[in-house]
Short mmCIF file of N, CA and C in Angstrom, two decimals:
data_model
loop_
_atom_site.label_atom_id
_atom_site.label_comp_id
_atom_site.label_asym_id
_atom_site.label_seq_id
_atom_site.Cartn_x
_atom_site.Cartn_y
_atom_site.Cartn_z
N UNK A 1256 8.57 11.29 14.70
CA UNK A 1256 8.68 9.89 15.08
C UNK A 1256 9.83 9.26 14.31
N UNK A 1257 10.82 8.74 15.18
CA UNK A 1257 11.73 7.50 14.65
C UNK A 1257 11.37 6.26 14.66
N UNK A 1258 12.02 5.51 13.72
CA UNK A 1258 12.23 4.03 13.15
C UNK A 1258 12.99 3.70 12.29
N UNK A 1259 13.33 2.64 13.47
CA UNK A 1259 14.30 2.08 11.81
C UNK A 1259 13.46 0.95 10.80
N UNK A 1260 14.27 1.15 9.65
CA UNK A 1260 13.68 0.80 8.32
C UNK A 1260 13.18 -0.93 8.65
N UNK A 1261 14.01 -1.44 9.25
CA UNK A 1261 13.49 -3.28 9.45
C UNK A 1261 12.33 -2.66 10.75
N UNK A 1262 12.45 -2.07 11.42
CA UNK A 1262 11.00 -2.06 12.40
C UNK A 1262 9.81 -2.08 11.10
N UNK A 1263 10.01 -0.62 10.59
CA UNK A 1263 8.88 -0.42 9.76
C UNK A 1263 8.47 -1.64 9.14
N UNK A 1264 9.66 -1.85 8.28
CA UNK A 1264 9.30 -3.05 7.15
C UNK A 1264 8.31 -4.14 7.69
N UNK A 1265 8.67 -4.85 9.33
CA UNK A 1265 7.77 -5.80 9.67
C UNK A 1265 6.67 -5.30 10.05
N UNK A 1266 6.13 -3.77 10.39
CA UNK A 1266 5.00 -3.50 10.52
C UNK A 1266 3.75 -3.57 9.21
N UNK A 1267 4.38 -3.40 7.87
CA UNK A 1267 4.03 -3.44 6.72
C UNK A 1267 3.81 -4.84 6.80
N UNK A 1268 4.67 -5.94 6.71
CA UNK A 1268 4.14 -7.10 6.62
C UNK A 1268 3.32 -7.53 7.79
N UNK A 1269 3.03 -7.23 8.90
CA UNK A 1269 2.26 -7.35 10.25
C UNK A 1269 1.11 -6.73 9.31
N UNK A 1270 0.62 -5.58 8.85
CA UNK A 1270 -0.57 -5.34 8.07
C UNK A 1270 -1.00 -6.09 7.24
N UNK A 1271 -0.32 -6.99 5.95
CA UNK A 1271 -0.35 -7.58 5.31
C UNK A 1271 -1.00 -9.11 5.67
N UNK A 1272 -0.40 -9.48 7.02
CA UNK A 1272 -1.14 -10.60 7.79
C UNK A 1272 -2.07 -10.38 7.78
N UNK A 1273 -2.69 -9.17 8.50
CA UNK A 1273 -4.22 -8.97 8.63
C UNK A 1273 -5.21 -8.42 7.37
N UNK A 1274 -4.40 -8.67 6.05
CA UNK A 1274 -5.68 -8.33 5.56
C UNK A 1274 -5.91 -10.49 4.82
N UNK A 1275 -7.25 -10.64 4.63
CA UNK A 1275 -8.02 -11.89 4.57
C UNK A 1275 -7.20 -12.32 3.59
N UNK A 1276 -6.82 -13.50 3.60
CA UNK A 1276 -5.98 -14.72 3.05
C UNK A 1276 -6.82 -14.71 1.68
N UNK A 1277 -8.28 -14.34 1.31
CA UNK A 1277 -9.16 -14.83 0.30
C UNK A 1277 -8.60 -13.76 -0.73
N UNK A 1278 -8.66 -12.09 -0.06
CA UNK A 1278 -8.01 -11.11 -0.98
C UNK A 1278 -6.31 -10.82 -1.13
N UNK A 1279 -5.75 -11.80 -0.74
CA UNK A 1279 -4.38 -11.89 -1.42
C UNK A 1279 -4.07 -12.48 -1.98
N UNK A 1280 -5.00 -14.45 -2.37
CA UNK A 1280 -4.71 -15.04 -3.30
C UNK A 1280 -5.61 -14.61 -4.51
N UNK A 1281 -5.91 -13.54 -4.35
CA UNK A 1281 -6.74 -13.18 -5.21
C UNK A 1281 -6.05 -12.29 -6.24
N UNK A 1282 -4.95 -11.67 -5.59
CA UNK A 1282 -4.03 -9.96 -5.79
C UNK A 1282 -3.01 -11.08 -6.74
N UNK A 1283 -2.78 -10.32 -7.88
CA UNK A 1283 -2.07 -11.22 -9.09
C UNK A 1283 -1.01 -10.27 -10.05
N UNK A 1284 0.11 -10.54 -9.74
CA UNK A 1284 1.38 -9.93 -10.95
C UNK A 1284 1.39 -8.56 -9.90
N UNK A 1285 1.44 -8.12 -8.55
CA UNK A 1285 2.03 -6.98 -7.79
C UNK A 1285 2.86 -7.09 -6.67
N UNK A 1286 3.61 -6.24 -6.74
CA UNK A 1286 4.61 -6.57 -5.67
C UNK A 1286 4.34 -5.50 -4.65
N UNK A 1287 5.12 -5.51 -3.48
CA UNK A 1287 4.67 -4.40 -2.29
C UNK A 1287 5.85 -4.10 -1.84
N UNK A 1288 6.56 -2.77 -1.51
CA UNK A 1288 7.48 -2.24 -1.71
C UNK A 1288 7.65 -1.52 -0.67
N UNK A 1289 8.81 -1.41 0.28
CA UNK A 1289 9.01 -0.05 1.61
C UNK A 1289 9.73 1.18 0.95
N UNK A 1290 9.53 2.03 0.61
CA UNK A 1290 10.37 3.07 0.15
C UNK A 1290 10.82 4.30 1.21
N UNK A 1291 11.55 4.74 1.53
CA UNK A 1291 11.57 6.03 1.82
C UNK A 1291 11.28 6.80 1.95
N UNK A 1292 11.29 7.78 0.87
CA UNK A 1292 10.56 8.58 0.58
C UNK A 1292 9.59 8.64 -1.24
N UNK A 1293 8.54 9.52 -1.22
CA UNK A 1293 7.63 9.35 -2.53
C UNK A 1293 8.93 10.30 -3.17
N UNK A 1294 7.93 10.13 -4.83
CA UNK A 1294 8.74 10.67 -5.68
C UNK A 1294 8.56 12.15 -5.48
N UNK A 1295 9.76 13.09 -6.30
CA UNK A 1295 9.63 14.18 -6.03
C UNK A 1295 8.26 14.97 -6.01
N UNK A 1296 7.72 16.03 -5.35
CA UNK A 1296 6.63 16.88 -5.55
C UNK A 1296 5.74 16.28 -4.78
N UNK A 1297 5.79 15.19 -4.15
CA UNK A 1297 4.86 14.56 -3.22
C UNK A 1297 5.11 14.08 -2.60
N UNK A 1298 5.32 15.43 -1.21
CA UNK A 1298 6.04 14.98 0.53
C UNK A 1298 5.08 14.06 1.05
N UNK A 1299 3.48 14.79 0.94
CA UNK A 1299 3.37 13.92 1.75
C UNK A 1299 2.27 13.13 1.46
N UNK A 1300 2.16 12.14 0.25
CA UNK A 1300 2.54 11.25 0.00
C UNK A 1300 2.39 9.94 0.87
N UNK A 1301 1.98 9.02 1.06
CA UNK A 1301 1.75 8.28 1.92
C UNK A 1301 2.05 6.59 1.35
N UNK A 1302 1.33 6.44 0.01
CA UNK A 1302 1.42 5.20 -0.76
C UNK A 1302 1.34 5.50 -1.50
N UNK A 1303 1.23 4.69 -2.70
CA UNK A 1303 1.27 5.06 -4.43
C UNK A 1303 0.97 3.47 -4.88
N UNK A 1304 0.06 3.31 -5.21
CA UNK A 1304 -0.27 2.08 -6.69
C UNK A 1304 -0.01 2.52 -7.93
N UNK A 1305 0.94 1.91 -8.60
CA UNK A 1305 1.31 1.95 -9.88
C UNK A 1305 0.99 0.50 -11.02
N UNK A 1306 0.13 0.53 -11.65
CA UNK A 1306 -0.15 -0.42 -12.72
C UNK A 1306 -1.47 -0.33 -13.23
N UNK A 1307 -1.54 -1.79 -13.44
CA UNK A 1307 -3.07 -2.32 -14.18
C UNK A 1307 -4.03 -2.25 -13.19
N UNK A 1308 -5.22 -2.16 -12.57
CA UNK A 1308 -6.08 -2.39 -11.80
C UNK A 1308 -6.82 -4.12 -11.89
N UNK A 1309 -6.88 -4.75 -11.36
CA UNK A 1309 -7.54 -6.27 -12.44
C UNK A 1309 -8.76 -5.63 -12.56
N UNK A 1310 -9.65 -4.70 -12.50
CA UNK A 1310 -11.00 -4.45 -13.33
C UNK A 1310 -10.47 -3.62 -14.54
N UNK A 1311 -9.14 -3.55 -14.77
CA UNK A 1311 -8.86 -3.00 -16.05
C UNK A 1311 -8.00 -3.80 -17.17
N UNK A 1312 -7.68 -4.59 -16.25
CA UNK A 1312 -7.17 -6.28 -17.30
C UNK A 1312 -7.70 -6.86 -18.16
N UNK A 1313 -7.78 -6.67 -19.71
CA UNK A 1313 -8.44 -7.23 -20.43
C UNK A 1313 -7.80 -8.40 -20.55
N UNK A 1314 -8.74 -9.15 -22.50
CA UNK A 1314 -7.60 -10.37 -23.02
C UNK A 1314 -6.36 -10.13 -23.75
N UNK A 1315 -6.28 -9.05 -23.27
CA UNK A 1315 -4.24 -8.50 -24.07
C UNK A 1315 -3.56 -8.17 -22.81
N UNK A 1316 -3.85 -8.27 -21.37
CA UNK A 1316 -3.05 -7.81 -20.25
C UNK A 1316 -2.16 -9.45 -20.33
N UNK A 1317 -0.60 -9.16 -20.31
CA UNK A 1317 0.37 -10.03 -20.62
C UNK A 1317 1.52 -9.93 -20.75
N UNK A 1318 2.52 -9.89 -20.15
CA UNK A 1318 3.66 -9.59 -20.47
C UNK A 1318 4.21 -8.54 -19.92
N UNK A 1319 3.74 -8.22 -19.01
CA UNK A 1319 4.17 -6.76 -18.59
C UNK A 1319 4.93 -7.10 -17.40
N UNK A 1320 5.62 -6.20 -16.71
CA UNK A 1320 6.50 -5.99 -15.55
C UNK A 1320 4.97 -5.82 -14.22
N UNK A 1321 5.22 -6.97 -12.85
CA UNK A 1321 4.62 -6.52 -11.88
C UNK A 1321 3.71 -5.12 -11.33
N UNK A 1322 2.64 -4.90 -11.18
CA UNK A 1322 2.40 -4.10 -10.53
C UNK A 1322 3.06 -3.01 -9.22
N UNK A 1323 3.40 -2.27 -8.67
CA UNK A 1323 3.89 -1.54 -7.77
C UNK A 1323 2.67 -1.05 -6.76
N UNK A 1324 2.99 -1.92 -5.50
CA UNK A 1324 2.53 -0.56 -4.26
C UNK A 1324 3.49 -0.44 -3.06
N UNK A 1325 3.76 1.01 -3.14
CA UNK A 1325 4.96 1.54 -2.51
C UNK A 1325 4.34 1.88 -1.18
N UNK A 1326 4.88 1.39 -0.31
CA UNK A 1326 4.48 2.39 1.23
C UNK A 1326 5.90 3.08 1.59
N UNK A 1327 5.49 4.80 1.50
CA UNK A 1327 6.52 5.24 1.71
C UNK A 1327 6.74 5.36 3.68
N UNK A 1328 7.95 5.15 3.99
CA UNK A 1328 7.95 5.27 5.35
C UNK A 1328 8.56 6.75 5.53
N UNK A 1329 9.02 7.39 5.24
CA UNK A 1329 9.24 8.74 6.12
C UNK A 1329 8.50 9.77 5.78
N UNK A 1330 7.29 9.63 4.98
CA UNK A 1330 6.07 10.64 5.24
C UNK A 1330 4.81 9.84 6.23
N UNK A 1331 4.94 8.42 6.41
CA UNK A 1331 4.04 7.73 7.36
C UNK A 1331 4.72 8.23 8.70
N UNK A 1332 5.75 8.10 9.06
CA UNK A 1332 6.47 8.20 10.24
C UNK A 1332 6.05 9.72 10.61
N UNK A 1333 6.63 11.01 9.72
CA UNK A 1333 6.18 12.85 10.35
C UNK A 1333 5.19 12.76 10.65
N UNK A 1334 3.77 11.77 10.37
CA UNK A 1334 2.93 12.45 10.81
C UNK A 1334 1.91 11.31 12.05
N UNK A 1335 3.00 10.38 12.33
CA UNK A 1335 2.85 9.60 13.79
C UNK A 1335 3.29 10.32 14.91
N UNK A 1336 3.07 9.83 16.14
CA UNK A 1336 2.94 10.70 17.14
C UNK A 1336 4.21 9.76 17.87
N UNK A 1337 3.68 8.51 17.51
CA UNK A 1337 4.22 6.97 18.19
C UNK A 1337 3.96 5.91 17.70
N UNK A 1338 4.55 4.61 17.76
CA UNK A 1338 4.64 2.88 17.12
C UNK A 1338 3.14 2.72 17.22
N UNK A 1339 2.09 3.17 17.66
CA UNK A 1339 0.81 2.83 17.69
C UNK A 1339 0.05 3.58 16.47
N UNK A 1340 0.37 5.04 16.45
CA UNK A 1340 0.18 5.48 15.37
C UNK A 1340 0.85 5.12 13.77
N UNK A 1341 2.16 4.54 14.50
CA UNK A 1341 2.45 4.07 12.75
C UNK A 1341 2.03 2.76 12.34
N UNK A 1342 1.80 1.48 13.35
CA UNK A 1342 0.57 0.57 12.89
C UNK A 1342 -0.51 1.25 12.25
N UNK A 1343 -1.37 1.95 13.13
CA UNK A 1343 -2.46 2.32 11.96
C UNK A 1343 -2.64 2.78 11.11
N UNK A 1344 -1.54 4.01 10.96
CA UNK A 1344 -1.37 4.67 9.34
C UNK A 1344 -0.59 3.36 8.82
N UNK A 1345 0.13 2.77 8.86
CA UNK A 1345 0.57 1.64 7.62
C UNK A 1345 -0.24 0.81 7.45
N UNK A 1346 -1.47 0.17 8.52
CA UNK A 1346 -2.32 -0.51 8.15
C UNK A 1346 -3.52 0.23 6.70
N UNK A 1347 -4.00 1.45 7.22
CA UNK A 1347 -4.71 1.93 6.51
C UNK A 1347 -4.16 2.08 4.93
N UNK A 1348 -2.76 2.91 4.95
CA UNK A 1348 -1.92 2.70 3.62
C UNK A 1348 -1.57 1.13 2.98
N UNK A 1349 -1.60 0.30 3.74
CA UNK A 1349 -1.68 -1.02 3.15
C UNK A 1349 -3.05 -1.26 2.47
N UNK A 1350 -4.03 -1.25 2.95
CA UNK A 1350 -5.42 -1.51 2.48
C UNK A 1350 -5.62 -0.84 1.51
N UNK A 1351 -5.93 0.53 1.40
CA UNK A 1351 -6.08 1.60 0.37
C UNK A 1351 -5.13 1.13 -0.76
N UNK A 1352 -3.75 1.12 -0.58
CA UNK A 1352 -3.06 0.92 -2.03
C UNK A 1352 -3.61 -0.17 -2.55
N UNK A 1353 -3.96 -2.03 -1.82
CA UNK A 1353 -4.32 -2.90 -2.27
C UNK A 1353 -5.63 -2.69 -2.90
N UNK A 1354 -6.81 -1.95 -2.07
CA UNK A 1354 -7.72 -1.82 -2.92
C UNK A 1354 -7.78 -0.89 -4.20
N UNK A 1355 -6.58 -0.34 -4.29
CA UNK A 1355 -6.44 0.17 -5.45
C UNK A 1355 -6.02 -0.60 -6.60
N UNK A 1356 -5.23 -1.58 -6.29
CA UNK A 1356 -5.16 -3.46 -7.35
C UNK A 1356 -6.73 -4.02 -7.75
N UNK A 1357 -7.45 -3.98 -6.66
CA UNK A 1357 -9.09 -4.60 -7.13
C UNK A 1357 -9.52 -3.01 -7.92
N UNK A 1358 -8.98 -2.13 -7.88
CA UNK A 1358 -9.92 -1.20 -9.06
C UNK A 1358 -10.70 0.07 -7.99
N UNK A 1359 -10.68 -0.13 -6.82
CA UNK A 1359 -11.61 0.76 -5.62
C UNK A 1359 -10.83 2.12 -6.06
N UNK A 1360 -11.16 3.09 -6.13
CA UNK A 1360 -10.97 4.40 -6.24
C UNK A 1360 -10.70 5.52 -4.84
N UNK A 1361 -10.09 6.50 -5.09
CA UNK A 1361 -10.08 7.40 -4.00
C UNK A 1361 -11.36 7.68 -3.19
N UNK A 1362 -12.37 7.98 -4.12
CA UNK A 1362 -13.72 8.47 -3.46
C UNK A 1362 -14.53 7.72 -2.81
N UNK A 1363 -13.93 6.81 -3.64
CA UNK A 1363 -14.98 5.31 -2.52
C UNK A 1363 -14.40 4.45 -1.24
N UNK A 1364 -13.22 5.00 -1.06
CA UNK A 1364 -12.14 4.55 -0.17
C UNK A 1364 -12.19 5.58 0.79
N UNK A 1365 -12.60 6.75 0.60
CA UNK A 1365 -12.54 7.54 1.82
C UNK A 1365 -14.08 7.55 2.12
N UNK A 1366 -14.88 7.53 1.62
CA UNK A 1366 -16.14 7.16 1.68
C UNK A 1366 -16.43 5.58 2.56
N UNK A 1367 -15.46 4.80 2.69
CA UNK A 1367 -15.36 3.36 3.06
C UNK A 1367 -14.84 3.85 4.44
N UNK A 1368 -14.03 5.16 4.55
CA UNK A 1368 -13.28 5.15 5.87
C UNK A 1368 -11.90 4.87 5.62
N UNK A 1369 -11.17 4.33 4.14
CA UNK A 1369 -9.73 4.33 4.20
C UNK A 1369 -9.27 5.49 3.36
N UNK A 1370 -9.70 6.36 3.53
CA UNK A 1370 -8.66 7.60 2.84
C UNK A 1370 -7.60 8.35 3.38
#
């Protein structure tokens, strides 16, 4: 599957619309990122949360550089078929990385249905 990078990008923020207005003013010090490709050793790779979790924020979390969640687009794209399939894998990779900001874990996320 092809795309170009501004298609993708507004599909990422088209996901972002749909997740509830209550859990994004909620999401604090992370930014959300289109990348390319993941870092080396991990083709395929889909998203990546990098930081603090806020259930791991104590009273010394301060000062630090933004949180990171990366949606990589050219391991979402190999394994779409078509623009319908890459809505739903970027929707699902949107959710999963965010619930990885509230602290939700792999096991309970595929257990939820977003793994």
């Amino acid at each position: 599957m092809t795309m170009s990078k501004e298609r993708f990008e507004e599909l990422v923020g088209e996901a972002l619309d749909d997740v509830p207005q209550e859990l994004l003013d909620l999401m604090d010090n992370v930014v959300i990122l289109v990348v390319d490709d993941p870092p080396g050793g991990e083709p395929d790779l889909l998203g990546l949360y990098e930081g603090y979790a806020l259930t791991d924020r104590g009273w010394d979390y301060g000062g630090v550089l933004p949180d990171r969640i990366s949606i990589y687009r050219n391991p979402i794209l190999a394994i779409c078929d078509d623009e319908d399939d890459v809505v739903d894998e970027v929707a699902i990779t949107v959710v999963h990385e965010i619930a990885h900001h509230f602290g939700i874990d792999d096991a309970r996320l595929h257990a939820l249905g977003w793994g």
